Short mmCIF file of C-alpha atoms and ligand atoms in Angstrom, two decimals:
data_model
loop_
_atom_site.label_atom_id
_atom_site.label_comp_id
_atom_site.label_asym_id
_atom_site.label_seq_id
_atom_site.Cartn_x
_atom_site.Cartn_y
_atom_site.Cartn_z
CA UNK A 141 59.15 115.85 99.01
CA UNK A 142 61.74 117.18 99.05
CA UNK A 143 60.89 119.61 101.32
CA UNK A 144 59.83 117.60 103.52
CA UNK A 145 62.96 115.71 103.05
CA UNK A 146 65.05 118.72 104.04
CA UNK A 147 63.33 119.48 107.51
CA UNK A 148 66.45 117.88 108.59
CA UNK A 149 66.88 116.30 112.32
CA UNK A 150 68.50 119.84 113.98
CA UNK A 151 65.82 121.54 112.73
CA UNK A 152 63.05 119.50 114.89
CA UNK A 153 65.18 119.86 117.74
CA UNK A 154 63.82 121.34 120.64
CA UNK A 155 65.08 120.99 124.58
CA UNK A 156 63.95 118.59 126.53
CA UNK A 157 62.88 116.22 123.84
CA UNK A 158 64.44 112.29 123.32
CA UNK A 159 64.65 109.32 121.55
CA UNK A 160 65.58 106.89 124.20
CA UNK A 161 64.22 105.24 127.51
CA UNK A 162 67.21 104.57 129.86
CA UNK A 163 66.48 101.55 133.27
CA UNK A 164 66.18 102.98 136.04
CA UNK A 165 69.59 103.87 137.66
CA UNK A 166 71.00 100.87 140.58
CA UNK A 167 73.66 102.28 141.14
CA UNK A 168 74.58 105.71 142.98
CA UNK A 169 74.71 108.82 140.23
CA UNK A 170 77.74 110.58 140.13
CA UNK A 171 78.56 113.83 137.93
CA UNK A 172 81.06 112.30 135.02
CA UNK A 173 84.41 113.83 134.97
CA UNK A 174 85.20 117.39 133.36
CA UNK A 175 87.62 115.79 130.42
CA UNK A 176 83.96 113.94 129.55
CA UNK A 177 82.16 116.85 129.23
CA UNK A 178 84.07 120.05 128.05
CA UNK A 179 83.41 119.13 124.00
CA UNK A 180 79.08 119.13 124.26
CA UNK A 181 78.64 118.20 120.77
CA UNK A 182 75.53 120.18 119.50
CA UNK A 183 73.27 116.90 119.28
CA UNK A 184 69.28 117.69 118.45
CA UNK A 185 67.13 116.49 121.13
CA UNK A 186 64.48 115.18 119.24
CA UNK A 187 61.60 112.33 120.28
CA UNK A 188 61.83 108.75 119.07
CA UNK A 189 59.62 108.96 115.88
CA UNK A 190 61.55 112.35 114.61
CA UNK A 191 64.31 109.66 115.02
CA UNK A 192 63.04 106.98 112.83
CA UNK A 193 62.09 109.22 110.58
CA UNK A 194 64.94 111.15 109.90
CA UNK A 195 66.92 108.09 109.22
CA UNK A 196 64.18 106.18 106.91
CA UNK A 197 63.72 109.16 105.34
CA UNK A 198 67.72 109.66 105.04
CA UNK A 199 67.59 105.76 103.42
CA UNK A 200 65.38 106.08 101.01
CA UNK A 201 67.45 109.32 99.56
CA UNK A 202 69.74 107.19 97.66
CA UNK A 203 69.17 104.63 94.70
CA UNK A 204 69.95 101.06 96.26
CA UNK A 205 69.67 97.34 94.08
CA UNK A 206 66.41 96.57 97.12
CA UNK A 207 64.92 99.23 95.49
CA UNK A 208 65.25 100.21 92.09
CA UNK A 209 67.01 98.42 88.74
CA UNK A 210 71.09 99.00 89.02
CA UNK A 211 72.74 98.95 85.93
CA UNK A 212 75.83 99.49 86.63
CA UNK A 213 78.20 98.61 83.89
CA UNK A 214 81.41 96.54 85.17
CA UNK A 215 79.82 96.45 89.09
CA UNK A 216 77.75 93.48 89.17
CA UNK A 217 75.16 95.05 91.11
CA UNK A 218 73.26 91.98 91.68
CA UNK A 219 70.62 91.04 93.98
CA UNK A 220 71.93 90.19 97.62
CA UNK A 221 69.91 87.23 98.86
CA UNK A 222 68.47 87.75 102.45
CA UNK A 223 69.81 84.50 103.74
CA UNK A 224 73.07 85.79 103.50
CA UNK A 225 72.45 87.92 105.95
CA UNK A 226 71.17 85.58 108.45
CA UNK A 227 73.85 83.28 107.93
CA UNK A 228 76.68 86.92 108.54
CA UNK A 229 74.72 87.71 111.89
CA UNK A 230 75.36 83.98 113.25
CA UNK A 231 76.25 84.66 116.54
CA UNK A 232 78.25 81.55 116.79
CA UNK A 233 80.79 83.11 113.70
CA UNK A 234 80.14 86.90 114.61
CA UNK A 235 81.16 86.96 118.38
CA UNK A 236 84.59 85.09 117.67
CA UNK A 237 87.50 87.17 118.70
CA UNK A 238 90.39 86.68 116.63
CA UNK A 239 92.56 86.24 119.21
CA UNK A 240 90.66 83.95 120.19
CA UNK A 241 92.88 80.71 120.38
CA UNK A 242 92.72 77.95 116.80
CA UNK A 243 91.04 75.28 118.90
CA UNK A 244 87.92 77.35 119.80
CA UNK A 245 87.47 78.74 116.23
CA UNK A 246 87.28 75.63 114.58
CA UNK A 247 84.33 76.26 112.27
CA UNK A 248 85.40 79.54 111.47
CA UNK A 249 88.42 78.03 110.32
CA UNK A 250 86.87 75.51 108.54
CA UNK A 251 84.34 78.04 106.79
CA UNK A 252 87.38 79.71 105.55
CA UNK A 253 88.72 76.75 104.29
CA UNK A 254 85.95 75.35 102.58
CA UNK A 255 85.62 78.73 101.01
CA UNK A 256 89.20 78.82 99.25
CA UNK A 257 88.68 75.62 98.23
CA UNK A 258 85.24 76.90 95.71
CA UNK A 259 87.37 79.56 94.62
CA UNK A 260 89.62 76.98 93.89
CA UNK A 261 86.82 74.94 92.07
CA UNK A 262 85.44 77.47 90.40
CA UNK A 263 88.30 79.90 89.11
CA UNK A 264 91.02 77.03 88.82
CA UNK A 265 93.86 78.15 90.80
CA UNK A 266 95.94 75.58 93.31
CA UNK A 267 95.50 78.03 96.23
CA UNK A 268 94.15 81.56 97.57
CA UNK A 269 94.17 83.81 100.04
CA UNK A 270 90.78 85.74 101.34
CA UNK A 271 93.41 88.20 102.86
CA UNK A 272 92.62 91.69 100.18
CA UNK A 273 89.71 93.15 101.15
CA UNK A 274 88.86 94.97 97.60
CA UNK A 275 89.07 94.19 94.31
CA UNK A 276 92.41 97.05 93.28
CA UNK A 277 93.66 95.62 97.07
CA UNK A 278 93.84 92.41 95.29
CA UNK A 279 95.69 93.31 92.26
CA UNK A 280 98.04 94.97 94.26
CA UNK A 281 98.99 91.70 95.96
CA UNK A 282 98.67 90.38 92.47
CA UNK A 283 101.08 92.79 91.20
CA UNK A 284 103.29 92.29 94.43
CA UNK A 285 103.10 88.59 94.26
CA UNK A 286 104.20 88.75 90.60
CA UNK A 287 107.76 91.12 91.96
CA UNK A 288 108.31 87.79 94.19
CA UNK A 289 108.26 85.44 92.07
CA UNK A 290 110.36 87.18 89.29
CA UNK A 291 112.46 88.46 92.73
CA UNK A 292 112.75 84.73 93.98
CA UNK A 293 114.43 83.67 90.86
CA UNK A 294 116.88 86.80 90.68
CA UNK A 295 115.18 87.78 87.90
CA UNK A 296 115.69 91.87 88.64
CA UNK A 297 115.96 93.12 85.19
CA UNK A 298 111.61 93.19 85.13
CA UNK A 299 110.45 97.03 85.00
CA UNK A 300 106.94 96.72 83.08
CA UNK A 301 103.12 95.72 82.80
CA UNK A 302 100.96 95.81 80.16
CA UNK A 303 97.61 96.87 80.61
CA UNK A 304 94.92 97.07 77.42
CA UNK A 305 93.76 100.53 77.00
CA UNK A 306 90.35 99.14 78.05
CA UNK A 307 91.90 98.09 81.51
CA UNK A 308 89.89 99.59 84.78
CA UNK A 309 91.85 102.56 85.89
CA UNK A 310 92.95 100.27 89.56
CA UNK A 311 94.82 97.95 87.33
CA UNK A 312 98.07 100.55 86.56
CA UNK A 313 97.27 102.18 89.54
CA UNK A 314 98.38 98.74 91.09
CA UNK A 315 101.54 98.52 89.02
CA UNK A 316 102.05 102.34 89.15
CA UNK A 317 101.91 101.75 93.67
CA UNK A 318 103.97 98.22 93.43
CA UNK A 319 107.05 100.17 91.69
CA UNK A 320 106.59 99.23 88.00
CA UNK A 321 105.91 101.32 85.00
CA UNK A 322 103.06 100.83 82.53
CA UNK A 323 102.88 99.77 79.01
CA UNK A 324 99.26 100.42 77.64
CA UNK A 325 98.36 98.01 74.39
CA UNK A 326 95.69 99.08 72.03
CA UNK A 327 92.82 97.49 71.39
CA UNK A 328 91.71 96.33 68.11
CA UNK A 329 88.54 96.37 66.10
CA UNK A 330 86.60 93.66 67.19
CA UNK A 331 88.00 94.59 71.19
CA UNK A 332 89.97 92.25 72.16
CA UNK A 333 93.84 92.76 72.74
CA UNK A 334 95.68 93.88 69.48
CA UNK A 335 98.11 90.90 69.44
CA UNK A 336 100.81 92.43 67.18
CA UNK A 337 100.66 95.33 69.63
CA UNK A 338 101.41 93.14 72.47
CA UNK A 339 104.08 90.63 70.90
CA UNK A 340 105.81 94.07 69.96
CA UNK A 341 106.20 95.08 73.94
CA UNK A 342 106.88 91.06 74.54
CA UNK A 343 110.73 91.43 75.90
CA UNK A 344 112.84 90.19 79.15
CA UNK A 345 111.60 93.72 80.75
CA UNK A 346 107.74 92.53 80.67
CA UNK A 347 106.86 91.62 84.49
CA UNK A 348 103.55 90.96 83.02
CA UNK A 349 100.26 91.40 81.29
CA UNK A 350 97.76 92.54 83.63
CA UNK A 351 93.76 90.72 81.42
CA UNK A 352 90.29 91.25 81.94
CA UNK A 353 88.70 88.28 80.53
CA UNK A 354 85.44 88.69 79.65
CA UNK A 355 87.05 92.38 79.23
CA UNK A 356 85.34 96.00 79.25
CA UNK A 357 84.20 96.22 76.86
CA UNK A 358 82.07 93.21 78.16
CA UNK A 359 83.65 91.17 75.17
CA UNK A 360 85.11 87.21 75.38
CA UNK A 361 89.03 88.10 74.65
CA UNK A 362 89.07 85.59 71.58
CA UNK A 363 93.19 84.86 71.13
CA UNK A 364 92.88 84.99 75.37
CA UNK A 365 95.27 81.67 75.03
CA UNK A 366 97.54 82.96 72.28
CA UNK A 367 98.01 86.40 74.02
CA UNK A 368 98.86 84.30 77.36
CA UNK A 369 101.20 81.73 75.61
CA UNK A 370 103.31 85.52 73.79
CA UNK A 371 103.45 86.83 77.79
CA UNK A 372 104.45 83.58 79.30
CA UNK A 373 107.23 83.03 75.65
CA UNK A 374 108.86 86.22 76.90
CA UNK A 375 109.13 84.98 81.36
CA UNK A 376 106.39 87.02 82.22
CA UNK A 377 103.18 86.32 84.54
CA UNK A 378 99.18 86.71 83.01
CA UNK A 379 97.67 88.56 86.54
CA UNK A 380 93.96 88.57 85.61
CA UNK A 381 91.56 90.97 86.72
CA UNK A 382 88.40 88.79 87.44
CA UNK A 383 85.49 91.71 88.26
CA UNK A 384 83.76 89.87 84.69
CA UNK A 385 84.03 86.70 86.71
CA UNK A 386 80.01 86.33 86.60
CA UNK A 387 79.86 85.67 82.87
CA UNK A 388 82.12 82.02 83.18
CA UNK A 389 80.87 80.75 86.62
CA UNK A 390 80.98 76.66 85.75
CA UNK A 391 81.68 77.24 82.50
CA UNK A 392 85.71 78.07 82.04
CA UNK A 393 88.05 78.42 84.50
CA UNK A 394 90.31 81.31 84.40
CA UNK A 395 93.80 79.17 85.33
CA UNK A 396 92.60 77.03 82.18
CA UNK A 397 93.18 80.95 79.82
CA UNK A 398 96.64 80.56 81.40
CA UNK A 399 96.19 83.18 83.78
CA UNK A 400 98.82 83.08 86.56
CA UNK A 401 97.32 85.17 89.43
CA UNK A 402 93.55 87.02 90.01
CA UNK A 403 91.53 88.48 92.11
CA UNK A 404 87.72 87.22 92.40
CA UNK A 405 85.59 90.58 94.01
CA UNK A 406 83.15 88.50 96.19
CA UNK A 407 80.86 91.70 96.05
CA UNK A 408 80.56 91.41 92.46
CA UNK A 409 80.02 88.08 91.25
CA UNK A 410 79.19 86.33 94.93
CA UNK A 411 76.44 89.08 95.97
CA UNK A 412 78.73 90.07 99.42
CA UNK A 413 77.08 93.60 99.75
CA UNK A 414 78.32 96.32 97.15
CA UNK A 415 78.70 100.60 97.23
CA UNK A 416 79.70 103.04 98.82
CA UNK A 417 83.25 101.75 99.38
CA UNK A 418 81.97 99.42 102.05
CA UNK A 419 83.56 96.66 103.11
CA UNK A 420 84.16 94.28 100.37
CA UNK A 421 86.40 91.10 99.61
CA UNK A 422 88.70 90.66 96.65
CA UNK A 423 90.78 87.09 97.08
CA UNK A 424 93.34 86.48 94.79
CA UNK A 425 94.16 83.01 92.99
CA UNK A 426 97.22 81.98 91.76
CA UNK A 427 99.01 78.47 90.29
CA UNK A 428 101.09 76.29 91.77
CA UNK A 429 103.98 78.42 90.72
CA UNK A 430 103.15 81.19 93.32
CA UNK A 431 101.22 79.96 95.81
CA UNK A 432 104.65 80.23 97.97
CA UNK A 433 103.73 83.96 97.31
CA UNK A 434 100.22 84.49 98.35
CA UNK A 435 99.31 87.07 101.35
CA UNK A 436 98.67 85.34 104.60
CA UNK A 437 97.62 83.86 106.86
CA UNK A 438 95.45 81.90 104.80
CA UNK A 439 93.51 78.32 106.72
CA UNK A 440 94.70 74.75 105.93
CA UNK A 441 93.26 71.72 106.67
CA UNK A 442 95.00 68.92 108.92
CA UNK A 443 92.80 65.79 109.70
CA UNK A 444 90.00 66.92 111.52
CA UNK A 445 91.76 69.80 112.55
CA UNK A 446 91.91 73.71 110.85
CA UNK A 447 94.55 76.57 111.26
CA UNK A 448 95.75 79.68 110.15
CA UNK A 449 98.74 79.02 107.85
CA UNK A 450 101.58 81.89 106.88
CA UNK A 451 102.65 80.45 103.02
CA UNK A 452 106.55 80.14 103.05
CA UNK A 453 107.66 83.39 100.85
CA UNK A 454 104.74 85.03 101.28
CA UNK A 455 104.45 89.49 100.95
CA UNK A 456 103.33 89.12 104.36
CA UNK A 457 99.37 90.80 105.99
CA UNK A 458 97.29 92.98 103.75
CA UNK A 459 94.89 92.94 106.38
CA UNK A 460 94.17 92.66 110.08
CA UNK A 461 93.74 89.36 110.81
CA UNK A 462 91.85 87.22 108.10
CA UNK A 463 90.44 89.94 106.40
CA UNK A 464 86.80 90.83 106.10
CA UNK A 465 84.97 87.90 107.42
CA UNK A 466 81.44 88.67 107.13
CA UNK A 467 81.88 88.45 103.34
CA UNK A 468 83.48 85.22 103.35
CA UNK A 469 80.50 84.09 105.46
CA UNK A 470 77.63 85.99 102.69
CA UNK A 471 80.21 84.54 100.02
CA UNK A 472 80.06 81.21 101.30
CA UNK A 473 76.08 80.73 101.38
CA UNK A 474 75.74 82.12 97.80
CA UNK A 475 77.96 78.99 96.21
CA UNK A 476 76.85 76.68 98.64
CA UNK A 477 72.66 77.81 97.87
CA UNK A 478 73.54 78.62 94.21
CA UNK A 479 75.46 74.62 93.92
CA UNK A 480 77.54 74.13 90.50
CA UNK A 481 74.55 74.31 88.56
CA UNK A 482 73.39 76.79 90.12
CA UNK A 483 76.25 78.43 89.55
CA UNK A 484 76.78 77.80 85.92
CA UNK A 485 72.83 78.99 85.16
CA UNK A 486 74.41 82.44 86.96
CA UNK A 487 76.76 82.91 84.32
CA UNK A 488 73.92 81.97 81.68
CA UNK A 489 71.37 83.48 82.11
CA UNK A 490 73.86 87.28 83.20
CA UNK A 491 74.87 86.27 79.32
CA UNK A 492 71.43 85.74 78.11
CA UNK A 493 69.80 89.35 79.96
CA UNK A 494 72.75 91.16 78.69
CA UNK A 495 72.07 90.46 74.58
CA UNK A 496 68.88 90.97 75.96
CA UNK A 497 68.88 94.26 76.88
CA UNK A 498 71.54 95.03 74.21
CA UNK A 499 68.59 93.84 70.95
CA UNK A 500 66.32 96.28 72.50
CA UNK A 501 68.48 99.37 73.54
CA UNK A 502 70.70 98.95 70.26
CA UNK A 503 68.80 100.29 68.42
CA UNK A 504 68.94 103.98 69.63
CA UNK A 505 72.18 103.96 71.68
CA UNK A 506 74.65 101.77 69.55
CA UNK A 507 76.99 99.72 70.65
CA UNK A 508 80.69 100.00 70.45
CA UNK A 509 81.97 96.98 69.24
CA UNK A 510 79.17 94.74 67.63
CA UNK A 511 79.81 91.10 68.32
CA UNK A 512 77.85 88.93 70.87
CA UNK A 513 78.84 90.10 74.55
CA UNK A 514 78.98 88.62 77.40
CA UNK A 515 77.38 90.20 80.56
CA UNK A 516 77.40 93.60 80.15
CA UNK A 517 77.70 95.74 76.22
CA UNK A 518 79.09 99.60 76.07
CA UNK A 519 76.81 101.75 74.11
CA UNK A 520 77.14 105.49 72.74
CA UNK A 521 75.06 107.49 74.83
CA UNK A 522 75.03 110.55 73.14
CA UNK A 523 71.95 111.08 70.74
CA UNK A 524 73.32 112.17 67.38
CA UNK A 525 72.26 115.65 65.64
CA UNK A 526 70.90 116.90 69.22
CA UNK A 527 73.34 118.72 72.24
CA UNK A 528 72.35 115.67 74.54
CA UNK A 529 75.46 113.91 75.92
CA UNK A 530 75.34 110.33 77.90
CA UNK A 531 75.58 111.69 81.25
CA UNK A 532 72.31 113.67 80.49
CA UNK A 533 71.16 110.30 79.26
CA UNK A 534 72.23 108.86 82.98
CA UNK A 535 70.50 111.88 85.28
CA UNK A 536 67.04 111.61 82.42
CA UNK A 537 67.21 107.92 83.72
CA UNK A 538 67.22 108.11 87.59
CA UNK A 539 63.25 110.48 86.67
CA UNK A 540 62.43 106.92 85.24
CA UNK A 541 63.18 105.15 88.54
CA UNK A 542 66.24 103.38 87.38
CA UNK A 543 69.58 103.62 88.80
CA UNK A 544 72.38 104.73 85.57
CA UNK A 545 74.55 102.83 83.71
CA UNK A 546 78.25 103.15 84.64
CA UNK A 547 79.11 106.61 82.91
CA UNK A 548 82.76 107.56 80.65
CA UNK A 549 83.99 104.66 81.10
CA UNK A 550 85.84 102.23 79.34
CA UNK A 551 87.78 105.72 78.22
CA UNK A 552 87.96 103.76 74.75
CA UNK A 553 84.02 104.54 73.74
CA UNK A 554 83.42 107.85 73.53
CA UNK A 555 80.41 109.16 75.75
CA UNK A 556 80.05 105.41 76.57
CA UNK A 557 76.86 104.08 78.87
CA UNK A 558 78.02 100.16 80.27
CA UNK A 559 75.09 98.40 80.86
CA UNK A 560 75.08 95.58 83.39
CA UNK A 561 71.78 94.52 83.31
CA UNK A 562 73.38 91.01 85.76
CA UNK A 563 70.88 87.09 85.46
CA UNK A 564 68.81 88.44 88.59
CA UNK A 565 66.75 90.90 87.18
CA UNK A 566 62.71 89.71 85.58
CA UNK A 567 62.07 90.56 81.65
CA UNK A 568 59.96 92.33 82.72
CA UNK A 569 62.27 94.91 83.77
CA UNK A 570 64.06 94.84 80.91
CA UNK A 571 61.68 95.89 78.87
CA UNK A 572 60.93 99.03 81.25
CA UNK A 573 64.10 99.64 81.38
CA UNK A 574 65.20 100.11 77.26
CA UNK A 575 61.71 101.55 76.88
CA UNK A 576 62.81 104.09 79.02
CA UNK A 577 65.80 104.69 76.72
CA UNK A 578 63.55 104.48 74.12
CA UNK A 579 61.42 107.64 75.42
CA UNK A 580 65.05 108.98 76.40
CA UNK A 581 66.20 108.98 73.17
CA UNK A 582 62.63 110.88 71.49
CA UNK A 583 63.00 113.42 74.17
CA UNK A 584 66.88 114.59 73.29
CA UNK A 585 65.27 115.15 69.75
CA UNK A 586 61.86 116.91 70.81
CA UNK A 587 62.79 118.41 74.63
CA UNK A 588 66.10 118.08 74.96
CA UNK A 589 66.40 120.55 77.86
CA UNK A 590 64.18 117.76 79.82
CA UNK A 591 67.54 115.77 79.43
CA UNK A 592 69.77 118.80 80.25
CA UNK A 593 68.34 119.73 83.65
CA UNK A 594 67.57 115.91 85.12
CA UNK A 595 66.77 114.80 87.15
CA UNK A 596 63.92 116.13 88.50
CA UNK A 597 63.27 113.92 91.09
CA UNK A 598 65.81 113.48 93.40
CA UNK A 599 66.54 115.63 96.84
CA UNK A 600 70.22 117.24 95.28
CA UNK A 601 70.08 117.71 91.30
CA UNK A 602 74.04 117.37 89.49
CA UNK A 603 76.19 117.36 92.16
CA UNK A 604 80.27 118.15 91.66
CA UNK A 605 80.68 114.30 91.98
CA UNK A 606 85.12 114.92 92.44
CA UNK A 607 84.71 117.88 95.49
CA UNK A 608 81.87 115.76 96.50
CA UNK A 609 84.09 112.97 97.21
CA UNK A 610 87.19 114.75 98.19
CA UNK A 611 85.69 117.41 99.90
CA UNK A 612 82.56 115.83 101.70
CA UNK A 613 80.57 118.10 104.27
CA UNK A 614 79.31 115.85 106.53
CA UNK A 615 78.64 118.46 109.46
CA UNK A 616 75.16 120.29 109.54
CA UNK A 617 76.22 123.70 109.45
CA UNK A 618 73.45 125.66 110.54
C1 LIG T 231 85.17 96.99 90.05
C2 LIG T 231 86.88 96.90 89.78
C3 LIG T 231 87.93 96.33 90.15
C4 LIG T 231 87.76 97.05 91.03
O1 LIG T 231 87.86 96.37 92.36
P1 LIG T 231 87.10 97.20 93.59
O2 LIG T 231 86.93 96.08 94.75
O3 LIG T 231 85.87 98.02 93.00
O4 LIG T 231 88.14 97.81 93.79
C5 LIG T 231 88.88 96.30 89.26
N1 LIG T 231 88.33 95.93 87.84
C6 LIG T 231 86.99 96.24 87.04
C7 LIG T 231 87.33 95.61 85.72
C8 LIG T 231 86.43 96.67 88.21
O5 LIG T 231 85.13 96.23 87.21
#
């Protein structure tokens, strides 16, 4: 199998073979200008069949949601319904030019408007901008909005952003990129923000707090109302990291908890594809007070017509034109297909699946904080009494045909395995995964070498992931 996959298309190349058939020429033949032919790329010459096999093989070398269980914690790798793709390829939407007159793209603007309205209803916020291209981009927008708000009040002594130690790394990065300093707030033994430690940092220099609820331990912040009140009492704002919204859909609204500004991850919660750094969408929602600062343009409705508008004191544009429009279509399709009751059942089943799996997995890999979890839970992935660590377990899971959980995040859990099954998985799949973990736990005691050398069935073994990301080798060097 491995050998076959390595039969790279270049090695199959033979001069004169081709994978295309062009129609007969209906214009006079001429030579190409020299500048077009000078640096001839070294392209393989193969038949259409070899070409098809090459790309089909490549597509099978990766793990994907459409092929295997993908419990990558915090990423909400749920099923992406194919009807979303169907909608996103409707010609009336895909063939629109971004500079077309508004009168000719009313349907596109209406879809944006209705998606904004749906996200408002789901979150409780007063206004939404669909501009940001990812969650981290939405965070950056949110922090700039907080900065613009304080500046508009002449309140310029605020310089620090409070961030719980369980937060995603993008939170401190977004704060630092906006020119603020970051103060870390510890978690208490129940996995909540330590309220006493938070109070000690609350003063007139606080820009705001960045809060993830449920947090990255998969736990609902039990004192969320008091946390938000504490921040507001010192004149700060609360930023909500909405990556974990899947657990709350239709049950509670972030704005009701006291959050002032939040990003959504359409590519997590609302089934637009996620992964590989591909196009995402991280809309921001805000309270009425912060609405004038939103990035723009957004779509507004006047009688029977829709048009793009820039909020009054906007922080500006963050993305070309309207943002990643294809994602708007997919998320809107999903929201309308599910309806309000469907969305609520998403959250209920995501939480049920996570608690079911937690009960099956925790006898072997104990959870970090043992409370009823929301949509995910975090286990210790090492096996005491052996030299097996979480990374070995994660890699061995690939041999059993499952994508591995998130590894070594959140940072506050030793040897973390962060497991998020999502609502779209069947009981059989969850049982199968739990069984694999039980077997791996047994292997750790009996045959630890098997784990240290895993994975055994993938096209490549253990990559140096940092180098692979920073210095990718993308060209064939035969
Ligand atoms: C995924 C995630 C983010 C960042 O979102 P991207 O779309 O990947 O930029 C932020 N916070 C948490 C908790 C996340 O899980």
